[in-house]
mmCIF file of C-alpha atoms in Angstrom:
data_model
loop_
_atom_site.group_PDB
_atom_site.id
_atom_site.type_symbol
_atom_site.label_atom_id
_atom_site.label_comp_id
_atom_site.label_asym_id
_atom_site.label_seq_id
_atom_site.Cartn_x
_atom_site.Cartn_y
_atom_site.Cartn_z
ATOM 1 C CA UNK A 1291 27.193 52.272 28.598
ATOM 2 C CA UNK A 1292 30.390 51.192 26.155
ATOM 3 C CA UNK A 1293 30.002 52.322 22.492
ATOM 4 C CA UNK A 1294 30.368 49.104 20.840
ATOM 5 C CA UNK A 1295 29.859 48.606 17.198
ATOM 6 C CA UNK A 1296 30.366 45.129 15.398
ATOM 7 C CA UNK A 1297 30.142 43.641 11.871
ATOM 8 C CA UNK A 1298 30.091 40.423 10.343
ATOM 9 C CA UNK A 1299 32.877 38.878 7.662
ATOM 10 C CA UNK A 1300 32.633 34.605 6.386
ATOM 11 C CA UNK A 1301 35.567 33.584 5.012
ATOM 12 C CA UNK A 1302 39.080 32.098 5.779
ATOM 13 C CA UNK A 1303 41.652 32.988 8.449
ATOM 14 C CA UNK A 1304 43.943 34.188 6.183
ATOM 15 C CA UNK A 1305 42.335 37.707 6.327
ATOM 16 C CA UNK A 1306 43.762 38.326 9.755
ATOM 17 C CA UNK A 1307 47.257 38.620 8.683
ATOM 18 C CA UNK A 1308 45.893 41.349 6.293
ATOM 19 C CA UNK A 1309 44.026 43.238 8.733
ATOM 20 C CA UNK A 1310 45.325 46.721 9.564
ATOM 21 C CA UNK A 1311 43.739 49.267 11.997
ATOM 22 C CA UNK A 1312 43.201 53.167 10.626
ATOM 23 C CA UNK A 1313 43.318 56.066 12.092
ATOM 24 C CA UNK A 1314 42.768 58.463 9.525
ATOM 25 C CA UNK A 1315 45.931 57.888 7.292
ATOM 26 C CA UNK A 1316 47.723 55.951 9.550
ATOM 27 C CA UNK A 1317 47.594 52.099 9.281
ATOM 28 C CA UNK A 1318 48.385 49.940 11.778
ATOM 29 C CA UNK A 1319 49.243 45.846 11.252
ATOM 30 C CA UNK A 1320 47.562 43.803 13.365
ATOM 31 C CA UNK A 1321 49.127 40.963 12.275
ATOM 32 C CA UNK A 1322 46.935 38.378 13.889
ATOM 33 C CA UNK A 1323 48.254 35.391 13.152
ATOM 34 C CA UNK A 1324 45.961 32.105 13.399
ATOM 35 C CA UNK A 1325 46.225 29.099 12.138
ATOM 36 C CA UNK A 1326 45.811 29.251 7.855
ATOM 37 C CA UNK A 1327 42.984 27.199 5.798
ATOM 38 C CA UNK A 1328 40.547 27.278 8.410
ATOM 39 C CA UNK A 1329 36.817 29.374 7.839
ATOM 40 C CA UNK A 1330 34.654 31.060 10.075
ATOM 41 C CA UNK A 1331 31.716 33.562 10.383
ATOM 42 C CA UNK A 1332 33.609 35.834 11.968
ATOM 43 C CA UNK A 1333 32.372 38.699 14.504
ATOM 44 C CA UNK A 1334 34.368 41.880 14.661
ATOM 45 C CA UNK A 1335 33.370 43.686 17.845
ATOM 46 C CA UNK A 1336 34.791 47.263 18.219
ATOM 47 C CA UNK A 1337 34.144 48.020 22.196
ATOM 48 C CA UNK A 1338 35.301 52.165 23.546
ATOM 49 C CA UNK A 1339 35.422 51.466 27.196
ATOM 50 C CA UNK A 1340 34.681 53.964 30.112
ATOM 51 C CA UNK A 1341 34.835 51.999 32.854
ATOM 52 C CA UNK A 1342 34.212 48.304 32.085
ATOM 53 C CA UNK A 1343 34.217 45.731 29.615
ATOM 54 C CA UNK A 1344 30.893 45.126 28.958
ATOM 55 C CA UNK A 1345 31.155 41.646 27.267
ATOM 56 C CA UNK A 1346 32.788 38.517 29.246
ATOM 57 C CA UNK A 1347 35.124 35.819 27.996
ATOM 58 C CA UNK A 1348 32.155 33.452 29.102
ATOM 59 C CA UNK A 1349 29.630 35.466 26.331
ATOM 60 C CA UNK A 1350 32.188 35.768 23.586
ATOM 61 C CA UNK A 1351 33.501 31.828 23.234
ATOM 62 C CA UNK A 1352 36.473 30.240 23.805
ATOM 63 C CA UNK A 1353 39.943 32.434 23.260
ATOM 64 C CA UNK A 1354 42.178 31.599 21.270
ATOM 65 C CA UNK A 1355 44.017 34.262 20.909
ATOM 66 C CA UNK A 1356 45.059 37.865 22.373
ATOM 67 C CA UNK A 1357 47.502 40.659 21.897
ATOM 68 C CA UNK A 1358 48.090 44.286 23.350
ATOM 69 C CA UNK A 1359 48.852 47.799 21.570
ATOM 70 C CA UNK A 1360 49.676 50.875 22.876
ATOM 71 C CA UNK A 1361 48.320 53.568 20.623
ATOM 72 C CA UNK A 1362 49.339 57.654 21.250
ATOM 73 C CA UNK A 1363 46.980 59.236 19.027
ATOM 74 C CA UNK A 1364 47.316 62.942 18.779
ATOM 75 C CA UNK A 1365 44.687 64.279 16.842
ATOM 76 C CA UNK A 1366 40.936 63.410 16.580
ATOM 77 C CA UNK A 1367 40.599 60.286 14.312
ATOM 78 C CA UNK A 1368 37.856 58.336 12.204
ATOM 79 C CA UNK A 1369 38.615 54.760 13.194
ATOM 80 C CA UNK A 1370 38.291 51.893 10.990
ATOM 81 C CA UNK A 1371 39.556 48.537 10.292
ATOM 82 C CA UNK A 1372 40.864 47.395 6.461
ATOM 83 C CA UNK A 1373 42.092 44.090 4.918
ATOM 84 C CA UNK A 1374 44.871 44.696 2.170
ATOM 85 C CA UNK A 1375 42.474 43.759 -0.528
ATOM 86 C CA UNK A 1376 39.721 45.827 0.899
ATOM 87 C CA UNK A 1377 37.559 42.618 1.390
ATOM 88 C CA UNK A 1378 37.061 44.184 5.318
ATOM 89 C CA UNK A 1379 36.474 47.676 4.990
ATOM 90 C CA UNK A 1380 34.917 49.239 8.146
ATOM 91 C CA UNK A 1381 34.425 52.846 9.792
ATOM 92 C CA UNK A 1382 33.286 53.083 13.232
ATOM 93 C CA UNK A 1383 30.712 55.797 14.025
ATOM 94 C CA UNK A 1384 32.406 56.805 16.786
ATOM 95 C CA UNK A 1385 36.037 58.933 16.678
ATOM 96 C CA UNK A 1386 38.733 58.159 18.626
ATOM 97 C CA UNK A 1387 39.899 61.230 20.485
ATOM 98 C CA UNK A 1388 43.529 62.465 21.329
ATOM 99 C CA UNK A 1389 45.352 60.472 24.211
ATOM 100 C CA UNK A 1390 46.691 57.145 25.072
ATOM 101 C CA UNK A 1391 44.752 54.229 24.601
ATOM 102 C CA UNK A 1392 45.619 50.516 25.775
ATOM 103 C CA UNK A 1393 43.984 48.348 22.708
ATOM 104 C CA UNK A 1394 43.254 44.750 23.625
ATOM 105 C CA UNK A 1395 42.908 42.424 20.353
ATOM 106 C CA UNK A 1396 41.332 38.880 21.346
ATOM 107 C CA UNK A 1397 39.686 36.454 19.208
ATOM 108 C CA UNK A 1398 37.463 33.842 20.763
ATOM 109 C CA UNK A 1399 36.165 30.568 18.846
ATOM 110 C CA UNK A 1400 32.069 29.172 19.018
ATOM 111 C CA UNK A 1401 31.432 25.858 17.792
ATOM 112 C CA UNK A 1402 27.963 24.406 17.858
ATOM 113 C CA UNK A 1403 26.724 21.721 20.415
ATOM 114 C CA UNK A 1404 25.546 19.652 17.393
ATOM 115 C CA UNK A 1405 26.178 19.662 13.822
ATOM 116 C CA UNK A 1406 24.782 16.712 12.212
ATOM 117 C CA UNK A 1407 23.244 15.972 8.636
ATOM 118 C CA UNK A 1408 22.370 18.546 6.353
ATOM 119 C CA UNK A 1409 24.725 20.814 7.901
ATOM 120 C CA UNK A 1410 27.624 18.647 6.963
ATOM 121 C CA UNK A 1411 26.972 19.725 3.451
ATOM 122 C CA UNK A 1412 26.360 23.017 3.751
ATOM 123 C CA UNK A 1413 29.150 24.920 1.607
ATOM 124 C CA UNK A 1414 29.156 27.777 4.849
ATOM 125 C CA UNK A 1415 31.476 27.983 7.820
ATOM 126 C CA UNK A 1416 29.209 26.679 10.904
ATOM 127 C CA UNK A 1417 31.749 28.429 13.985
ATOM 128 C CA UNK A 1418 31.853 31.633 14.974
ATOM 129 C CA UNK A 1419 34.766 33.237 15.296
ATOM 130 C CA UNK A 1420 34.837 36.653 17.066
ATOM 131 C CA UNK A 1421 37.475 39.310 16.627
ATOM 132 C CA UNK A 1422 36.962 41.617 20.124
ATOM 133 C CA UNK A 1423 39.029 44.972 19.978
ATOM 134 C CA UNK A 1424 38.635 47.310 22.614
ATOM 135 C CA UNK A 1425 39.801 50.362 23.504
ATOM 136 C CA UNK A 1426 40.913 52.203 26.696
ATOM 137 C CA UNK A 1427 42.644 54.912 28.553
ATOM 138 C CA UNK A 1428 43.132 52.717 31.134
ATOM 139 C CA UNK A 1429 45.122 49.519 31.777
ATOM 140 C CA UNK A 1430 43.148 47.715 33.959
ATOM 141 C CA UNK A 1431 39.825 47.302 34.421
ATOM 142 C CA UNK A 1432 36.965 44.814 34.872
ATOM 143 C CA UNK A 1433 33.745 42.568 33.634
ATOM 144 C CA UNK A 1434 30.107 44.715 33.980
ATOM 145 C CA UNK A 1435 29.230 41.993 36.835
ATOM 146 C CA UNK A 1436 25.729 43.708 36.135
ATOM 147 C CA UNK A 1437 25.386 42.292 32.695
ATOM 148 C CA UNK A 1438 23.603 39.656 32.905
ATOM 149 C CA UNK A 1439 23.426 37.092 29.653
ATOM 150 C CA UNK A 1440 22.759 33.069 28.486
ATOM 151 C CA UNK A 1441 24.025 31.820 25.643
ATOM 152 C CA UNK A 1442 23.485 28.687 23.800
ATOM 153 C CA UNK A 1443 24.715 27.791 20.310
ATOM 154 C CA UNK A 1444 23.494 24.780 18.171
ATOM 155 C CA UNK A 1445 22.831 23.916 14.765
ATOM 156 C CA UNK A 1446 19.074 23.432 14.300
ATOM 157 C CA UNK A 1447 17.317 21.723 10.647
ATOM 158 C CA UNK A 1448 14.264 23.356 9.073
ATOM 159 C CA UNK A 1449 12.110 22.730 11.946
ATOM 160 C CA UNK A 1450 13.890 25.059 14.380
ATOM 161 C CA UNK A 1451 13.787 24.533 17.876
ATOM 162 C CA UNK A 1452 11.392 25.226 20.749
ATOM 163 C CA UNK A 1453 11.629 27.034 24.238
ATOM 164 C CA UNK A 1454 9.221 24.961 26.382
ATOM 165 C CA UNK A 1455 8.393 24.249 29.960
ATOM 166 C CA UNK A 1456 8.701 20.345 29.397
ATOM 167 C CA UNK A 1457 7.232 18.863 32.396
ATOM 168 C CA UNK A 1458 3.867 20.718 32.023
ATOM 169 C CA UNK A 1459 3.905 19.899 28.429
ATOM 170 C CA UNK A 1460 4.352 15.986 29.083
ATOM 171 C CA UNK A 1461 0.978 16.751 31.196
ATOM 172 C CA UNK A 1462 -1.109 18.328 28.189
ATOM 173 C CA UNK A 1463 0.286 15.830 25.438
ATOM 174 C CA UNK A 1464 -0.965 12.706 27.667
ATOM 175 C CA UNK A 1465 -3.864 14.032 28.283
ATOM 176 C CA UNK A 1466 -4.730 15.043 25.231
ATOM 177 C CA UNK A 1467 -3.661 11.413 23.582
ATOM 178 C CA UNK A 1468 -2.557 9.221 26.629
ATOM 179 C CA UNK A 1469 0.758 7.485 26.886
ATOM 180 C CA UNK A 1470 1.483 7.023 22.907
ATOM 181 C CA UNK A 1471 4.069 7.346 20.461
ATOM 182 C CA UNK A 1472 3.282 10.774 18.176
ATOM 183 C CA UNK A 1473 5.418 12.479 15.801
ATOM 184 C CA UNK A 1474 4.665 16.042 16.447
ATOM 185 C CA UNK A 1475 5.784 17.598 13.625
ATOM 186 C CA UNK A 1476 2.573 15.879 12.275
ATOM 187 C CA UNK A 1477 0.267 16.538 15.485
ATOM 188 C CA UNK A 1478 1.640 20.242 15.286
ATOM 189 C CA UNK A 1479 0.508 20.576 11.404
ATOM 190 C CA UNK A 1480 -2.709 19.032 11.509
ATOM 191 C CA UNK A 1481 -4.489 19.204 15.006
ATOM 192 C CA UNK A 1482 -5.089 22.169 17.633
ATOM 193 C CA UNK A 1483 -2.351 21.073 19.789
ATOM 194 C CA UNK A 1484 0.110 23.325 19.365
ATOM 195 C CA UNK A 1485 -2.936 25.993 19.503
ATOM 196 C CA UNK A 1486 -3.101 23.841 23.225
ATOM 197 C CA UNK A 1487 -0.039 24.561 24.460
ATOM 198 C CA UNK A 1488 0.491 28.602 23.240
ATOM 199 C CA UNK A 1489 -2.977 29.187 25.166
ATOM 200 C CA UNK A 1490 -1.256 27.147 28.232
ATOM 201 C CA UNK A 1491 1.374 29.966 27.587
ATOM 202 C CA UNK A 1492 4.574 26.894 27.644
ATOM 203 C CA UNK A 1493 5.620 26.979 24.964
ATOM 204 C CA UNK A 1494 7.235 29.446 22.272
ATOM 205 C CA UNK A 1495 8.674 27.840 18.920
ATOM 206 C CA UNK A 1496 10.508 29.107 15.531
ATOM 207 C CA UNK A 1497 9.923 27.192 12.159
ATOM 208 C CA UNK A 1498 10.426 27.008 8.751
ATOM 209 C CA UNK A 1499 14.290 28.519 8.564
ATOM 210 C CA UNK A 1500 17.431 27.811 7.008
ATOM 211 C CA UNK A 1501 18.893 24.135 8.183
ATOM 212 C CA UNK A 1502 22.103 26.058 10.108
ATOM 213 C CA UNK A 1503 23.766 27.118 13.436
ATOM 214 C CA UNK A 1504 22.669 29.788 15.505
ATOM 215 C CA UNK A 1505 23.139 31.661 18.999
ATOM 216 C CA UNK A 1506 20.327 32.050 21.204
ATOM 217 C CA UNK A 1507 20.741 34.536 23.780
ATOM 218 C CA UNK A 1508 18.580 35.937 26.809
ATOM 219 C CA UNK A 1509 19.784 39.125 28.916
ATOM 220 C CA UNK A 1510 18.428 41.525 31.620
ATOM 221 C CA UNK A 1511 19.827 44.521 29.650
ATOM 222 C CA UNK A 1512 18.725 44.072 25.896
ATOM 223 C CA UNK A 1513 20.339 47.731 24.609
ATOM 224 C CA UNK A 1514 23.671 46.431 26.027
ATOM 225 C CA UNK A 1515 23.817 43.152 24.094
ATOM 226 C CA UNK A 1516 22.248 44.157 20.955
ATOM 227 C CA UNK A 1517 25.119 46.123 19.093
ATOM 228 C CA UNK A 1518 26.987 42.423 19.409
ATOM 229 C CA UNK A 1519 23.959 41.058 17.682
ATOM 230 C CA UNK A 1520 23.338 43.482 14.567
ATOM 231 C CA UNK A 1521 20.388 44.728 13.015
ATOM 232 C CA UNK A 1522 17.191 43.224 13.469
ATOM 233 C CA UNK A 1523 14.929 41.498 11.385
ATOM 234 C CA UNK A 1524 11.460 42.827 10.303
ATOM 235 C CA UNK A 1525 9.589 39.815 12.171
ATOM 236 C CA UNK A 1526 10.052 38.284 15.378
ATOM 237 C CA UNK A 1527 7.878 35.174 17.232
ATOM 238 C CA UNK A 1528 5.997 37.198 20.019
ATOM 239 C CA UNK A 1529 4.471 34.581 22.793
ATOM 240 C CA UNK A 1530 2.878 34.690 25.957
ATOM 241 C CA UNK A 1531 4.967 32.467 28.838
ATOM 242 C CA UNK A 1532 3.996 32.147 32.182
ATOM 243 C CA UNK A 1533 6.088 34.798 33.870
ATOM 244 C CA UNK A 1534 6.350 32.089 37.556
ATOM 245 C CA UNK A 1535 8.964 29.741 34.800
ATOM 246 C CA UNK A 1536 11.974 30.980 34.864
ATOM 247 C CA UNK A 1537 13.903 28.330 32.786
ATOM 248 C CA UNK A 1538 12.620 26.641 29.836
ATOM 249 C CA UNK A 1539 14.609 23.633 27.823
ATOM 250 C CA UNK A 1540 15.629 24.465 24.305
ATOM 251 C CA UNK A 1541 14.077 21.171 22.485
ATOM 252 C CA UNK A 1542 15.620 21.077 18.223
ATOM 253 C CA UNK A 1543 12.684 20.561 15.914
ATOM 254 C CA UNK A 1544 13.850 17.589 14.844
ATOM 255 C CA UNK A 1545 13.554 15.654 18.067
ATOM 256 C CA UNK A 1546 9.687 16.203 17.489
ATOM 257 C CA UNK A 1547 9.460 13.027 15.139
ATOM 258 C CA UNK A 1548 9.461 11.116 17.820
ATOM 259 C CA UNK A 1549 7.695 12.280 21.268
ATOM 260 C CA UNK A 1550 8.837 9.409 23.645
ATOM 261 C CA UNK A 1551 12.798 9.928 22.974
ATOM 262 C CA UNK A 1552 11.827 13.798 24.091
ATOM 263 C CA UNK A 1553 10.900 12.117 27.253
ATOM 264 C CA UNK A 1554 14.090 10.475 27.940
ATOM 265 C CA UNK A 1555 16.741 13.426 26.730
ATOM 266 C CA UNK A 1556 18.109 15.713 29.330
ATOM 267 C CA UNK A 1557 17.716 19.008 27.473
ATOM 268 C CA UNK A 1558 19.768 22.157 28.414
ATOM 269 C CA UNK A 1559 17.818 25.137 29.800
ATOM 270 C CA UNK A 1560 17.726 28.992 29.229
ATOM 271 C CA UNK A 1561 16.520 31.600 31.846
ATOM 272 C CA UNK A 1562 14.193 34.094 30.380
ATOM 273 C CA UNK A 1563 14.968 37.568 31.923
ATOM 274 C CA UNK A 1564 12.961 40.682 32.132
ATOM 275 C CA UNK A 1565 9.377 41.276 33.530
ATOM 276 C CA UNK A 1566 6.051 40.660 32.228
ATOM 277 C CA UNK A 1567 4.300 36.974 30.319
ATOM 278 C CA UNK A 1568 5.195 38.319 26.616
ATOM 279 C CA UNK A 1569 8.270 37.341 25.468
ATOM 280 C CA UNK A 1570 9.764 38.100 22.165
ATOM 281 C CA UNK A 1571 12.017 35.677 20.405
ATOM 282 C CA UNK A 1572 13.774 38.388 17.887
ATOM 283 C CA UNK A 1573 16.305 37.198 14.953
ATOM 284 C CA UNK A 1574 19.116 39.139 14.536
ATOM 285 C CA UNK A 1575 21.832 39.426 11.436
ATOM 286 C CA UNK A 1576 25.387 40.782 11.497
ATOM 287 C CA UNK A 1577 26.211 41.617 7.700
ATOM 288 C CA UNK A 1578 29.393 42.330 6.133
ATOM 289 C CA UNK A 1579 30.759 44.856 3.585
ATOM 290 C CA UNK A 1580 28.621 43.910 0.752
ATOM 291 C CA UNK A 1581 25.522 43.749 3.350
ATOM 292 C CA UNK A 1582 24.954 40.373 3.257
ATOM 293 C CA UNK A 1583 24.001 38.166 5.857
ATOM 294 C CA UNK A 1584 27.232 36.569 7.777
ATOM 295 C CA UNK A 1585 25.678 35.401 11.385
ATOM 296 C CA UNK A 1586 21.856 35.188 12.718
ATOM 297 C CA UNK A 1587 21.325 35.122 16.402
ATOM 298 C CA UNK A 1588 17.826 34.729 18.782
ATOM 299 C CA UNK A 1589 17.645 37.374 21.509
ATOM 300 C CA UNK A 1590 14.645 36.185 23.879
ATOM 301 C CA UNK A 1591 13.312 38.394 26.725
ATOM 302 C CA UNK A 1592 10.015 39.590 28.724
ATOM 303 C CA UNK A 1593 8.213 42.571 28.327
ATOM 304 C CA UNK A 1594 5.158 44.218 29.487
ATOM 305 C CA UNK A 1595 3.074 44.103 26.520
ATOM 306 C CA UNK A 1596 -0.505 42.777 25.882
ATOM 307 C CA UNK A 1597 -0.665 39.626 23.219
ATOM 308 C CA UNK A 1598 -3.897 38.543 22.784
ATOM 309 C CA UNK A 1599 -3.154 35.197 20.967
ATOM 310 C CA UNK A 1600 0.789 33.936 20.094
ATOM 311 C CA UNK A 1601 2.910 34.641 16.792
ATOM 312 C CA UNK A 1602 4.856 32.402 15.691
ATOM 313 C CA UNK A 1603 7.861 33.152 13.574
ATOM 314 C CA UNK A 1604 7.325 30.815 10.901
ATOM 315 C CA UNK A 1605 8.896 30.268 7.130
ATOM 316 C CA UNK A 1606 11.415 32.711 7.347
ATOM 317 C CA UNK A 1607 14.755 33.339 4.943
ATOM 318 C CA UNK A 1608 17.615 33.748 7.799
ATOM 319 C CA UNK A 1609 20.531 33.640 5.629
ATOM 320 C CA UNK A 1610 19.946 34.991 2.293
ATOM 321 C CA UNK A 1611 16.792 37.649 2.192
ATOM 322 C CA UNK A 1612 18.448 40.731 2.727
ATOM 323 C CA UNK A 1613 15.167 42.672 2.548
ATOM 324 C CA UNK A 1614 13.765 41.401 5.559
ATOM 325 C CA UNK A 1615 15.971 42.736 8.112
ATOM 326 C CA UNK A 1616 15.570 46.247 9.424
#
């Protein structure tokens, strides 16, 4: 597999015209030039390729932007990436050894599928924008067709969002109440509903975060997609799902308010990959030089373990708490 390494940066796109690679001493412009005045989390993503790009245009966002170095490099070199006011200061683990490498710089843009209320006045950038810089020995090469990944990215309120099998939970809720009108953030707080649907194993959920926008991805190869991601929280929502459901809709927690307009929305759908009825819904944070929290991302997938009853990740800091990740 690709080393790839990646770190997180919020601020304007001014900082790309400052950017400069190092190699050792040596400092090399980049001089990415993108359109001034406009803020983004931004994603740097430092990919050494062997023999494929692991990560698609499809997974990364919309480009809008790319450039190619050459770079001879003729000694062994620490690799790292530096704004002129040292705002971006980053080392790779990995050295760059001597020989010829192609560099691809690209930069892709993410915008949410809905950003509505409270997120308007949020003083934080809501996009992503990711800066993707690999390197290689060779010119050419291709996708990992073997990677297999869903994404979705929306902006969600305090009440989160659900992964549900909708259909069979349109069957419990009537018969549990018949054909009425319920707001379920109420039936969910104060009756054994939700308790209903977890031991129906439909349903998985995430509540109590920070009103904002956030990827949520699932992937048959969870090593290769977790260096995009960053470091993982301390908690995670662990559920059991029916392993013969393959998709599941992605319902925002604030379309529980009112049950019957659930009814009538088309909602989109994410796969769930891997094997087994557990499946963990795991927060992720990419964090910048100061090691604070820039971007928080979902990574749900199957595993084999044995959950006796379903944990909800509930109440948790996303943006701000710094000691809960790792």
């Amino acid at each position: 597999m690709n080393n790839i390494e990646a770190f997180g940066y919020r601020g304007n796109t001014n900082i790309l015209n400052e950017l400069m690679l190092e190699l050792n001493s040596k400092k090399i412009p980049l001089s990415l030039n993108l359109k001034d005045g406009i803020s983004y989390n931004f994603r740097f993503v430092f990919e050494f390729v062997e023999e494929k790009l692991m990560y698609s245009n499809e997974l990364l966002g919309k480009p809008i932007f790319g450039k190619e170095l050459i770079i001879e490099n003729k000694t062994t070199s620490k690799l790292g990436l530096n704004s002129l006011d040292d705002l971006i200061k980053f080392k790779t683990e990995d050295n760059l050894e001597v020989g010829t490498y192609y560099v691809g710089i690209n930069i892709y843009e993410e915008i949410p599928i809905h950003s509505f209320g409270v997120l308007e006045t949020i003083p934080i950038p809501k996009n992503i924008a990711t800066v993707h810089i690999h390197f290689s020995k060779k010119k050419e090469f291709n996708y990992d067709k073997g990677f297999a990944v869903q994404k979705y990215f929306d902006g969600y309120s305090h009440l989160g969002f659900l992964i549900v099998d909708l259909p069979k939970m349109k069957n419990i809720i009537e018969a549990e109440y018949g054909d009425k009108q319920l707001d379920l953030v109420y039936e969910f707080s104060n009756t054994e509903i939700i308790e209903k649907l977890f031991q129906e194993e439909i349903i998985a959920l995430i509540w109590g975060i920070n009103p904002f926008t956030y990827p949520l991805y699932s992937t048959n190869n969870v090593e290769a997609l977790k260096p995009l991601l960053g470091e993982k929280f301390k908690d995670e929502g662990v559920f059991n799902l029916k392993e013969d459901i393959e998709f599941f809709s992605i319902i925002p927690g604030y379309d529980l308010k009112n049950w019957h307009s659930i009814l009538k929305k088309d909602y989109p759908k994410i796969k769930i990959y891997g094997k087994g009825k557990t499946v963990h819904l795991s927060p992720y944070a990419l964090i910048d030089s100061d090691k604070s929290i820039t971007t928080t991302s979902f990574l749900l997938h199957r595993s084999k373990e044995i959950l006796k009853e379903a944990k909800p990740l509930l109440n948790i800091d996303l943006l701000y708490d710094k000691t809960v990740i790792g």
